[in-house]
CSV table of C-alpha atoms in Angstrom, one decimal:
chain,number,residue,atom,x,y,z
A,1,MET,CA,-57.0,-183.8,109.6
A,2,ILE,CA,-57.7,-182.3,106.2
A,3,SER,CA,-61.2,-183.5,106.4
A,4,LYS,CA,-61.5,-181.9,109.9
A,5,ARG,CA,-60.3,-178.6,108.5
A,6,LEU,CA,-62.5,-178.9,105.5
A,7,PHE,CA,-65.5,-179.6,107.7
A,8,LEU,CA,-64.8,-176.7,110.1
A,9,THR,CA,-64.3,-174.3,107.1
A,10,GLY,CA,-67.5,-175.4,105.5
A,11,PHE,CA,-69.4,-175.1,108.9
A,12,ALA,CA,-68.0,-171.6,109.4
A,13,ALA,CA,-69.0,-170.5,105.9
A,14,LEU,CA,-72.5,-172.0,106.3
A,15,SER,CA,-73.1,-170.4,109.7
A,16,VAL,CA,-72.0,-166.9,108.6
A,17,LEU,CA,-73.7,-166.7,105.2
A,18,PRO,CA,-77.3,-167.5,106.3
A,19,GLY,CA,-77.0,-165.1,109.2
A,20,CYS,CA,-77.3,-162.1,106.9
A,21,GLY,CA,-80.7,-163.0,105.7
A,22,ILE,CA,-82.3,-164.7,108.6
A,23,ASN,CA,-83.7,-161.6,110.4
A,24,GLU,CA,-85.1,-159.7,107.4
A,25,LYS,CA,-88.7,-158.9,108.4
A,26,ASP,CA,-91.2,-157.1,106.2
A,27,THR,CA,-90.8,-153.6,107.6
A,28,TYR,CA,-94.3,-152.5,106.3
A,29,ASP,CA,-97.2,-153.0,108.6
A,30,ASP,CA,-100.8,-153.5,107.3
A,31,THR,CA,-101.5,-149.8,107.3
A,32,ALA,CA,-98.4,-148.5,105.6
A,33,ILE,CA,-98.5,-147.5,102.0
A,34,ARG,CA,-95.8,-149.0,99.9
A,35,ASP,CA,-93.9,-146.9,97.3
A,36,MET,CA,-94.7,-148.8,94.1
A,37,GLY,CA,-92.5,-146.7,91.9
A,38,SER,CA,-94.8,-143.7,91.8
A,39,LYS,CA,-93.5,-140.2,92.0
A,40,GLN,CA,-94.3,-138.0,94.9
A,41,THR,CA,-96.0,-134.7,93.7
A,42,GLU,CA,-95.6,-131.7,95.8
A,43,ASN,CA,-98.3,-129.0,96.3
A,44,LEU,CA,-96.7,-126.3,94.2
A,45,ILE,CA,-98.0,-122.8,93.9
A,46,SER,CA,-98.9,-122.1,90.3
A,47,SER,CA,-98.8,-118.8,88.5
A,48,PRO,CA,-102.0,-117.4,87.1
A,49,LYS,CA,-101.1,-118.5,83.6
A,50,GLU,CA,-100.5,-122.1,84.6
A,51,ASP,CA,-103.7,-122.5,86.6
A,52,SER,CA,-106.2,-121.4,84.0
A,53,GLU,CA,-109.1,-123.6,85.2
A,54,THR,CA,-109.5,-122.1,88.7
A,55,ASN,CA,-107.9,-118.7,88.1
A,56,THR,CA,-110.5,-116.5,86.5
A,57,LYS,CA,-111.1,-112.8,86.9
A,58,LEU,CA,-113.4,-113.7,89.9
A,59,THR,CA,-110.9,-115.8,91.7
A,60,ASP,CA,-108.6,-114.1,94.2
A,61,PRO,CA,-105.0,-115.2,93.3
A,62,THR,CA,-104.2,-115.9,97.0
A,63,ARG,CA,-107.4,-117.8,97.5
A,64,THR,CA,-107.1,-117.4,101.3
A,65,SER,CA,-110.1,-118.0,103.5
A,66,TYR,CA,-111.1,-118.6,107.0
A,67,GLU,CA,-109.3,-122.0,107.4
A,68,GLY,CA,-106.1,-121.2,105.6
A,69,LYS,CA,-104.4,-120.6,102.3
A,70,ASN,CA,-105.0,-122.3,99.0
A,71,GLU,CA,-108.6,-123.4,99.5
A,72,ALA,CA,-110.9,-124.0,96.7
A,73,PRO,CA,-113.1,-121.0,95.8
A,74,ARG,CA,-116.4,-120.9,97.6
A,75,LEU,CA,-119.9,-119.4,97.2
A,76,ILE,CA,-121.1,-118.0,100.5
A,77,LEU,CA,-124.7,-116.8,101.0
A,78,ASP,CA,-125.2,-113.6,103.0
A,79,GLU,CA,-128.8,-114.1,104.1
A,80,ASN,CA,-128.7,-111.1,106.5
A,81,ALA,CA,-127.8,-108.7,103.7
A,82,SER,CA,-130.4,-110.4,101.4
A,83,ASN,CA,-133.1,-109.7,104.0
A,84,ARG,CA,-132.0,-106.1,104.6
A,85,ILE,CA,-132.0,-105.3,100.8
A,86,SER,CA,-135.3,-107.1,100.4
A,87,SER,CA,-136.9,-104.8,103.0
A,88,MET,CA,-136.0,-101.7,101.0
A,89,ASP,CA,-138.6,-99.8,99.0
A,90,MET,CA,-138.9,-100.8,95.3
A,91,VAL,CA,-137.2,-104.2,96.0
A,92,ASN,CA,-139.2,-107.4,96.0
A,93,ASP,CA,-136.4,-109.9,96.7
A,94,ALA,CA,-132.6,-110.0,96.7
A,95,VAL,CA,-129.9,-112.7,96.8
A,96,VAL,CA,-126.4,-111.9,98.0
A,97,ILE,CA,-123.5,-114.3,97.2
A,98,LYS,CA,-119.9,-113.7,98.1
A,99,THR,CA,-116.9,-115.2,96.3
A,100,ASN,CA,-113.3,-114.3,97.3
A,101,ASN,CA,-113.6,-110.6,98.2
A,102,ARG,CA,-116.4,-109.9,95.7
A,103,THR,CA,-120.0,-109.6,96.4
A,104,PHE,CA,-122.8,-110.2,93.9
A,105,VAL,CA,-126.3,-108.8,94.5
A,106,ALA,CA,-129.1,-110.0,92.4
A,107,VAL,CA,-132.2,-107.9,92.9
A,108,LYS,CA,-135.8,-108.5,91.9
A,109,PRO,CA,-137.5,-105.1,91.7
A,110,GLY,CA,-141.0,-104.9,93.0
A,111,ASN,CA,-144.0,-104.1,90.8
A,112,ASP,CA,-142.0,-103.8,87.6
A,113,TYR,CA,-139.9,-100.9,89.0
A,114,GLN,CA,-136.4,-100.3,88.1
A,115,LEU,CA,-133.9,-99.3,90.8
A,116,ALA,CA,-133.0,-95.6,90.9
A,117,GLU,CA,-129.3,-94.8,90.7
A,118,ASN,CA,-129.3,-93.5,94.2
A,119,SER,CA,-130.8,-96.9,95.5
A,120,ARG,CA,-128.1,-98.8,93.6
A,121,GLN,CA,-125.4,-96.7,95.1
A,122,GLU,CA,-126.9,-97.1,98.6
A,123,ILE,CA,-126.9,-100.9,98.2
A,124,LYS,CA,-123.3,-101.0,96.9
A,125,GLN,CA,-122.0,-98.7,99.7
A,126,ALA,CA,-123.8,-100.7,102.4
A,127,MET,CA,-122.4,-104.0,101.1
A,128,GLN,CA,-118.8,-102.6,100.8
A,129,GLY,CA,-118.9,-101.2,104.2
A,130,GLU,CA,-120.4,-104.2,105.9
A,131,ASN,CA,-118.4,-107.1,104.6
A,132,SER,CA,-115.2,-105.5,103.4
A,133,ALA,CA,-115.7,-106.7,99.8
A,134,ARG,CA,-113.4,-105.1,97.3
A,135,THR,CA,-116.0,-105.0,94.6
A,136,VAL,CA,-119.8,-105.2,94.7
A,137,TYR,CA,-121.7,-106.2,91.5
A,138,LEU,CA,-125.4,-105.3,91.5
A,139,THR,CA,-127.9,-106.2,88.8
A,140,GLU,CA,-131.6,-106.4,88.4
A,141,ASP,CA,-131.4,-108.7,85.4
A,142,ALA,CA,-134.2,-111.2,85.6
A,143,GLU,CA,-132.2,-114.1,84.1
A,144,PHE,CA,-129.2,-113.5,86.5
A,145,TYR,CA,-131.7,-113.3,89.5
A,146,LYS,CA,-133.4,-116.6,88.4
A,147,HIS,CA,-130.1,-118.5,88.2
A,148,VAL,CA,-128.7,-117.0,91.4
A,149,LYS,CA,-131.9,-117.9,93.2
A,150,SER,CA,-131.5,-121.5,92.1
A,151,TYR,CA,-127.9,-121.5,93.3
A,152,GLN,CA,-129.1,-120.2,96.7
A,153,ASP,CA,-131.6,-123.0,96.9
A,154,ALA,CA,-128.9,-125.6,95.9
A,155,ILE,CA,-126.5,-124.2,98.5
A,156,ILE,CA,-129.1,-124.3,101.3
A,157,ALA,CA,-129.9,-127.9,100.3
A,158,GLY,CA,-126.3,-128.8,100.8
A,159,LYS,CA,-125.3,-129.6,97.2
A,160,PRO,CA,-121.6,-129.5,96.3
A,161,VAL,CA,-120.5,-126.0,95.3
A,162,ASP,CA,-117.6,-127.1,93.0
A,163,GLN,CA,-119.9,-127.4,89.9
A,164,LEU,CA,-122.0,-124.4,90.9
A,165,TYR,CA,-119.0,-122.2,91.2
A,166,GLN,CA,-117.9,-122.8,87.6
A,167,GLU,CA,-121.4,-122.1,86.4
A,168,PHE,CA,-121.7,-119.0,88.5
A,169,ILE,CA,-118.4,-117.7,87.1
A,170,MET,CA,-119.6,-118.1,83.5
A,171,LEU,CA,-122.9,-116.5,84.3
A,172,ALA,CA,-121.3,-113.6,86.1
A,173,GLU,CA,-118.9,-112.9,83.3
A,174,LYS,CA,-121.8,-113.0,80.9
A,175,THR,CA,-123.8,-110.6,83.0
A,176,PHE,CA,-121.0,-108.3,84.0
A,177,PRO,CA,-118.8,-107.9,80.9
A,178,SER,CA,-116.2,-105.9,82.8
A,179,LEU,CA,-115.1,-109.1,84.5
A,180,LYS,CA,-113.7,-110.6,81.3
């Protein structure tokens, strides 16, 4: 009788204990990403002092654009404005690039002319009225024109704008000291 009780007690213990671990499946499927002890970082909004790499004088702090908020800064060509300015008297060619509510106009004067002040004001007013830019920067500096023309060619060719943007910012700050 003692052996019968001992047998039943052992059987009951053995049947209950393995029941806890029999149905443990791997709950991750093949497409799931397992948490391997890494910390989740959230997309935090940084202050201008914290985000010194992308926050320059030329970058809008809100960085809003057509698709939504917090997009990377972009260089946008305005070919229509370039063509209109190029068709003006005393202008051989022009390149218009927009960045976050600012418009940069690089003008190549025709036949070694320099733009008269009234022509400069006319171009600035037309650009501000047309594309709601807060600030329009206009220059006829040959070096700035040459670099901006190469940026235009690179953008048309479909090259990534990230590196071009940083170079453009440095060039613009050098050409327009009021941006610093």
